[in-house]
Coordinates of C-alpha atoms and ligand atoms in Angstrom, one line a residue:
M102 CA 24.9 -56.9 -14.4
K103 CA 26.5 -54.1 -16.9
K104 CA 24.5 -54.3 -20.1
I105 CA 21.0 -55.8 -21.3
K106 CA 19.2 -56.0 -24.7
I107 CA 15.6 -55.8 -24.8
K108 CA 12.7 -55.9 -27.3
V109 CA 10.2 -53.4 -26.7
P110 CA 6.8 -53.8 -28.3
A111 CA 4.5 -51.6 -29.8
T112 CA 1.1 -50.5 -28.4
V113 CA -2.4 -49.7 -29.4
A114 CA -3.5 -46.4 -27.1
N115 CA -6.8 -45.7 -26.4
L116 CA -8.7 -48.9 -27.6
V117 CA -11.3 -46.7 -29.3
C118 CA -13.4 -45.5 -26.8
G119 CA -11.0 -45.5 -24.0
F120 CA -9.1 -42.2 -24.6
D121 CA -6.1 -41.9 -22.4
I122 CA -6.5 -44.7 -19.9
L123 CA -6.9 -48.2 -22.1
G124 CA -4.0 -49.3 -24.2
M125 CA -2.7 -52.9 -25.4
A126 CA 0.6 -54.6 -26.2
I127 CA 1.0 -56.2 -29.9
H128 CA 3.6 -58.3 -31.1
E129 CA 4.9 -56.5 -34.4
P130 CA 6.2 -53.8 -34.7
Y131 CA 8.9 -53.7 -31.8
D132 CA 11.8 -51.5 -31.4
E133 CA 15.1 -53.0 -30.2
M134 CA 17.3 -51.6 -27.4
E135 CA 20.7 -51.7 -25.7
L136 CA 21.5 -50.0 -22.3
K137 CA 24.7 -50.6 -20.6
L138 CA 25.6 -49.1 -17.3
L139 CA 28.5 -46.6 -17.0
D140 CA 30.9 -45.6 -14.8
T141 CA 30.8 -42.0 -15.5
P142 CA 27.5 -39.9 -15.5
E143 CA 27.0 -39.1 -18.9
I144 CA 24.0 -40.2 -21.1
I145 CA 24.6 -41.3 -24.7
I146 CA 22.1 -42.1 -26.8
K147 CA 22.9 -43.7 -30.2
H148 CA 20.3 -44.5 -32.8
E149 CA 20.8 -47.3 -35.4
D150 CA 17.8 -46.4 -37.5
H151 CA 17.1 -43.9 -40.0
F152 CA 14.6 -42.0 -38.5
G153 CA 17.2 -39.3 -37.7
L154 CA 15.5 -38.9 -34.0
P155 CA 17.6 -36.7 -31.6
E156 CA 20.7 -38.3 -29.9
D157 CA 20.9 -35.2 -27.4
P158 CA 19.5 -36.9 -24.5
S159 CA 17.4 -34.2 -23.1
Q160 CA 15.9 -34.4 -26.8
N161 CA 15.1 -38.0 -27.0
V162 CA 12.7 -39.8 -25.0
A163 CA 14.9 -42.4 -23.5
G164 CA 17.2 -39.7 -22.4
V165 CA 15.1 -37.7 -20.8
V166 CA 14.0 -40.5 -18.4
L167 CA 17.2 -41.9 -17.8
Q168 CA 17.9 -38.3 -16.8
N169 CA 15.3 -38.3 -14.5
I170 CA 16.5 -41.8 -12.6
Q171 CA 19.9 -40.5 -12.4
K172 CA 18.9 -37.3 -11.0
H173 CA 16.3 -39.0 -8.5
F174 CA 18.7 -41.7 -7.5
Q175 CA 21.5 -39.0 -7.1
L176 CA 23.8 -41.7 -9.4
T177 CA 27.1 -41.0 -10.3
Q178 CA 26.8 -43.6 -13.1
G179 CA 25.4 -42.9 -16.6
F180 CA 24.0 -44.9 -19.1
E181 CA 24.8 -45.8 -23.0
V182 CA 21.6 -46.9 -25.2
T183 CA 21.5 -47.8 -28.6
I184 CA 18.2 -47.9 -30.1
R185 CA 17.0 -49.7 -33.5
K186 CA 13.6 -48.6 -34.1
H187 CA 11.3 -50.3 -36.1
I188 CA 8.0 -48.7 -34.7
K189 CA 8.2 -45.6 -36.6
P190 CA 8.0 -42.2 -34.5
G191 CA 4.6 -40.2 -35.0
S192 CA 3.0 -43.5 -36.5
G193 CA 0.2 -44.2 -33.3
L194 CA 1.7 -47.1 -32.6
G195 CA 3.6 -46.0 -29.2
S196 CA 7.0 -45.3 -31.0
S197 CA 7.8 -42.9 -27.9
A198 CA 6.4 -44.8 -25.2
A199 CA 8.3 -47.8 -26.3
S200 CA 11.7 -45.9 -26.2
A201 CA 10.4 -44.3 -22.1
A202 CA 9.5 -47.4 -21.3
G203 CA 12.1 -49.7 -22.8
A204 CA 14.8 -46.8 -20.9
A205 CA 13.0 -47.2 -17.4
F206 CA 12.9 -50.8 -17.9
G207 CA 16.5 -51.3 -18.9
A208 CA 17.8 -49.1 -16.2
N209 CA 15.7 -50.7 -13.6
A210 CA 17.3 -53.9 -14.7
L211 CA 21.1 -52.6 -14.8
L212 CA 20.5 -51.2 -11.2
G213 CA 19.2 -54.2 -9.6
N214 CA 15.6 -54.2 -10.1
S215 CA 14.7 -52.1 -7.2
L216 CA 12.1 -49.9 -9.2
S217 CA 8.4 -51.4 -8.8
D218 CA 6.4 -51.4 -12.1
E219 CA 4.4 -47.9 -10.9
E220 CA 8.0 -46.3 -10.6
M221 CA 9.1 -47.3 -14.4
I222 CA 5.8 -46.0 -15.0
H223 CA 6.6 -42.8 -13.3
F224 CA 10.1 -42.4 -14.9
A225 CA 8.4 -43.8 -18.7
M226 CA 6.2 -40.6 -18.5
F227 CA 8.7 -37.9 -18.5
G228 CA 9.9 -39.5 -22.2
E229 CA 5.8 -38.9 -23.0
E230 CA 5.6 -35.5 -21.9
L231 CA 8.6 -34.5 -24.1
A232 CA 6.9 -36.2 -27.0
S233 CA 3.5 -35.0 -26.5
G234 CA 3.7 -32.1 -23.6
V235 CA 1.4 -34.6 -21.6
R236 CA 2.2 -37.1 -18.9
H237 CA 0.1 -40.3 -20.5
A238 CA 0.7 -43.9 -19.7
D239 CA -1.7 -45.8 -22.0
N240 CA 1.1 -46.7 -24.1
I241 CA 3.5 -47.2 -21.3
A242 CA 1.4 -49.4 -19.0
P243 CA 0.7 -52.4 -21.6
C244 CA 4.4 -52.2 -22.8
I245 CA 5.6 -52.4 -19.1
Y246 CA 2.7 -54.8 -17.7
G247 CA 1.9 -56.6 -21.3
G248 CA -1.3 -57.5 -22.6
I249 CA -4.3 -55.0 -22.0
T250 CA -4.2 -52.4 -19.2
L251 CA -6.5 -50.0 -17.6
V252 CA -4.7 -46.8 -16.2
K253 CA -7.1 -46.0 -13.4
S254 CA -5.3 -42.9 -12.9
S255 CA -1.7 -41.4 -13.5
S256 CA -1.3 -39.3 -10.8
P257 CA -1.5 -41.2 -8.3
I258 CA -0.5 -43.8 -10.3
D259 CA -3.0 -46.9 -10.6
I260 CA -2.9 -49.3 -13.0
I261 CA -5.1 -52.6 -13.4
P262 CA -3.6 -55.2 -16.4
L263 CA -7.2 -56.7 -17.4
S264 CA -6.7 -60.3 -19.5
T265 CA -5.3 -60.8 -23.3
P266 CA -8.2 -61.9 -25.5
D267 CA -7.1 -64.4 -28.1
L268 CA -7.7 -61.7 -31.1
F269 CA -5.5 -60.8 -34.2
V270 CA -4.6 -57.1 -34.3
V271 CA -4.4 -55.8 -37.7
A272 CA -3.4 -52.2 -38.2
V273 CA -2.3 -50.2 -41.1
H274 CA 0.1 -47.3 -40.9
P275 CA -0.3 -44.7 -44.1
Q276 CA 2.7 -42.7 -44.5
V277 CA 1.7 -39.4 -43.4
E278 CA 2.7 -38.0 -39.8
V279 CA 0.5 -37.0 -37.0
K280 CA 2.2 -35.9 -34.3
T281 CA 0.3 -37.0 -30.8
S282 CA 1.0 -33.1 -29.2
D283 CA -1.0 -31.9 -32.8
A284 CA -3.4 -34.3 -32.4
R285 CA -4.4 -33.6 -28.8
Q286 CA -4.5 -29.8 -29.7
I287 CA -7.1 -30.2 -32.2
L288 CA -9.8 -32.0 -29.5
K289 CA -12.3 -30.1 -27.7
K290 CA -11.8 -29.2 -23.8
N291 CA -15.5 -30.0 -23.2
V292 CA -17.7 -32.8 -24.2
L293 CA -21.8 -33.1 -23.8
L294 CA -23.4 -35.1 -21.0
K295 CA -25.0 -37.4 -23.7
D296 CA -22.0 -38.3 -25.3
A297 CA -20.0 -39.0 -22.3
V298 CA -22.9 -41.1 -20.9
E299 CA -22.4 -43.2 -24.4
Q300 CA -18.6 -43.1 -23.9
W301 CA -18.7 -44.5 -20.2
G302 CA -21.1 -47.3 -21.3
N303 CA -18.9 -48.1 -24.2
I304 CA -15.9 -48.1 -21.9
A305 CA -17.3 -50.5 -19.2
G306 CA -18.5 -52.7 -22.0
L307 CA -15.4 -53.2 -23.4
V308 CA -13.4 -54.0 -19.9
V309 CA -16.0 -56.3 -19.0
G310 CA -16.0 -58.0 -22.6
I311 CA -12.3 -58.4 -22.1
L312 CA -12.0 -59.5 -18.5
K313 CA -15.0 -62.0 -19.4
N314 CA -13.9 -62.8 -22.7
D315 CA -17.1 -62.0 -24.1
I316 CA -16.0 -61.4 -27.9
P317 CA -19.6 -59.9 -28.8
L318 CA -19.6 -57.3 -26.4
I319 CA -16.0 -56.4 -26.8
G320 CA -16.9 -55.5 -30.8
R321 CA -20.0 -53.4 -29.9
S322 CA -18.4 -51.3 -27.3
L323 CA -15.9 -50.3 -29.6
N324 CA -17.0 -47.1 -30.6
D325 CA -16.0 -43.7 -29.7
V326 CA -18.1 -41.0 -30.1
I327 CA -15.8 -38.2 -28.7
I328 CA -12.3 -38.4 -30.2
E329 CA -12.7 -40.0 -32.9
P330 CA -15.2 -37.9 -34.9
I331 CA -12.6 -35.0 -34.5
R332 CA -9.2 -36.7 -35.3
S333 CA -10.6 -39.2 -38.2
I334 CA -9.9 -35.4 -40.4
L335 CA -6.6 -35.6 -39.8
I336 CA -6.4 -39.5 -41.4
P337 CA -7.0 -39.5 -45.5
K338 CA -9.7 -42.8 -46.4
F339 CA -10.3 -43.4 -42.3
D340 CA -14.3 -43.7 -42.8
E341 CA -13.6 -46.3 -45.9
V342 CA -10.9 -48.3 -44.3
K343 CA -13.4 -48.4 -41.3
M344 CA -16.0 -49.9 -43.4
K345 CA -14.4 -52.4 -45.5
S346 CA -13.0 -53.7 -42.4
L347 CA -16.2 -54.1 -40.4
E348 CA -17.8 -55.8 -43.6
A349 CA -14.7 -58.3 -43.9
G350 CA -15.4 -59.4 -40.4
A351 CA -13.8 -56.8 -38.1
L352 CA -14.8 -57.1 -34.5
G353 CA -14.4 -53.4 -34.5
G354 CA -11.5 -50.9 -34.6
G355 CA -10.6 -47.2 -35.2
I356 CA -7.9 -44.7 -34.9
S357 CA -4.6 -46.6 -32.8
G358 CA -3.5 -43.6 -30.3
S359 CA -3.5 -40.7 -31.7
G360 CA -3.4 -41.7 -35.3
P361 CA -2.4 -41.9 -38.4
S362 CA -2.4 -45.7 -38.0
I363 CA -5.8 -47.5 -38.1
F364 CA -6.5 -51.1 -36.2
M365 CA -9.0 -53.5 -36.3
L366 CA -9.4 -56.5 -34.0
A367 CA -10.4 -60.0 -35.5
E368 CA -11.3 -63.4 -33.9
K369 CA -9.7 -65.2 -37.4
K370 CA -6.5 -65.4 -38.8
E371 CA -7.9 -65.3 -42.6
T372 CA -10.0 -62.5 -41.8
A373 CA -7.3 -60.4 -40.3
E374 CA -5.2 -61.1 -43.0
H375 CA -8.1 -60.3 -45.2
I376 CA -8.6 -56.8 -43.6
A377 CA -5.0 -56.3 -44.3
R378 CA -5.0 -56.8 -48.1
L379 CA -8.4 -54.6 -47.9
M380 CA -6.3 -51.8 -46.1
K381 CA -3.7 -51.4 -48.2
S382 CA -5.5 -51.7 -51.3
V383 CA -7.1 -48.4 -50.1
Y384 CA -4.1 -46.5 -49.6
D385 CA -2.6 -48.2 -52.6
E386 CA -5.5 -46.7 -54.9
I387 CA -4.4 -43.0 -54.2
E388 CA -1.0 -43.8 -54.0
I389 CA -0.1 -43.4 -50.3
E390 CA 2.3 -45.5 -49.1
S391 CA 1.2 -47.8 -46.0
F392 CA 2.6 -50.5 -43.7
V393 CA 0.4 -53.2 -42.4
Y394 CA 0.9 -55.4 -39.5
V395 CA -1.3 -58.4 -38.8
S396 CA -0.3 -59.5 -34.9
K397 CA -2.0 -60.5 -31.6
I398 CA -2.0 -59.0 -28.7
N399 CA 1.2 -59.3 -26.3
P400 CA 0.5 -60.6 -23.1
A401 CA 4.4 -60.5 -22.2
G402 CA 5.3 -56.9 -23.0
I403 CA 9.0 -55.9 -23.1
E404 CA 11.3 -58.8 -23.2
I405 CA 14.8 -59.2 -22.4
V406 CA 16.8 -60.9 -25.4
E407 CA 20.3 -60.9 -23.4
E408 CA 21.8 -59.6 -20.3
Q409 CA 25.5 -59.7 -19.1
Ligands
ATP121 N1 13.2 -42.6 -28.9 C1 12.4 -41.8 -29.4 N2 11.7 -42.4 -29.9 C2 10.6 -42.0 -30.9 N3 10.0 -40.4 -30.8 C3 10.8 -39.8 -30.2 C4 11.8 -40.1 -29.2 N4 12.7 -39.2 -28.9 C5 12.0 -38.2 -29.5 N5 11.3 -38.5 -29.9 C6 10.2 -37.6 -30.6 O1 8.9 -37.5 -30.0 C7 7.7 -37.8 -30.9 C8 6.7 -38.9 -31.5 O2 6.3 -39.2 -30.5 P1 4.5 -38.9 -30.9 O3 4.0 -39.4 -29.3 O4 3.7 -37.8 -31.3 O5 4.4 -40.4 -31.8 P2 4.3 -41.8 -31.4 O6 4.8 -42.4 -30.2 O7 4.1 -42.5 -33.1 O8 2.6 -41.8 -31.4 P3 1.3 -42.4 -30.1 O9 2.0 -41.9 -29.0 O10 -0.2 -41.8 -30.7 O11 1.1 -43.8 -30.2 C9 8.4 -37.3 -32.6 O12 8.6 -35.9 -32.3 C10 9.9 -37.5 -32.4 O13 10.8 -36.9 -32.7
HSE122 N1 -4.2 -41.4 -25.3 C1 -2.9 -40.3 -26.2 C2 -2.2 -41.9 -27.2 C3 -1.4 -41.3 -27.7 O1 -0.4 -41.1 -27.4 C4 -3.9 -39.8 -27.4 O2 -5.0 -40.3 -27.9 O3 -3.6 -39.0 -27.2

C-alpha cells in the first residue's frame, strides 16, 4: 500500500475528574488526513485548511511523529501528509492529538501494520509533547482505540479500553484560544489530601458507571474538585453554561480537555439539542462566536476511508 485516507475524530480528554487519564472519542468534528509513502526520505506536510499551522515537520505534531518513526526504524522512505483540519487548534477537542494519532496510525498502515496500538501511542505522544510540553495520552488513546479509554500508565504505556455508553455528547467551542501548555502552567503542583480523596471517589465511580452502564452513577461522578476550579476562570461564562445545561437535563459535564470547549453528556437527543441551543445563546449574548456540536461517543476511533 502506498496511500491511505483516514478520518480522525475529536476527543474529549479528562472526562471532568480524570485529569490526564480518561478520554473519549466523539463523531463530530473530525479531521481528514491523507498519507503517502515516499521513496525518498523527506517528510512533507501540507495543510488544506485555513488555520495557518506550521508545515515545517519539526514544528507540526504530525511531522514529529513521522520523524520519530522514521528515525526509530531507520527508514529510507519518507511520508507526504495532507491534513484537512476541522478540529480547531487550541479548542480542547484534541486537535493536536488527532494529527499525532492520525500520523502514527497512517504510517503504521503504510508500513504493513507492524506496530501495536501501544507502539502507535508511544510515537503519537511525541506530537503531544510538541503541542503541550507533556507526553500525555488521554486524547491519543481514545483516538486510536475508539470509545472511552483509561490511561492506567503512560510510562510504560498501559491503556484500558472501557465500554461505550449510548449517550449524546454536546460540546460548545467559544472562539477564545486556550493553549494546553498555558492551561497546564496555571495548575497547582500539590493537592490537598481531602480533595484527592474526593477526586479518587469520582474517578472510580465514573469508571464503574461506564463499565456497568449505570447512567445515574456516571452523572454523579462527573465532578472535578482539583482542576476545574482553576481552569474555569480562563473560560468566559463557564459557570452559566454548566448551570443552564444541568438545569436542562444534562447528566453532567465540564471542561473538555484543557478548554475552552465545554462538554455535557445527555441521554436523549432532544435534551442534547436543547442544551446546544442554550450554550450557543449564552455566547451570543456576550457576542462571542461559538460552534456547537451534538454528537455521540465514537466507538471506532480512526476510520480508514480509502487505501491504495
Ligand atoms: N497538526 C497540528 N494540529 C494541531 N495543532 C498543531 C499541529 N501542529 C502543531 N500544532 C500546535 O499545537 C498547538 C495546539 O495544541 P493544543 O494541545 O494547545 O490544542 P488542542 O489539541 O485543541 O487541545 P486539547 O489537547 O486540550 O484538546 C498549537 O500551538 C498548534 O500550533
Ligand atoms: N489532559 C490534558 C488534555 C489536554 O490536552 C490536559 O487537561 O491538560
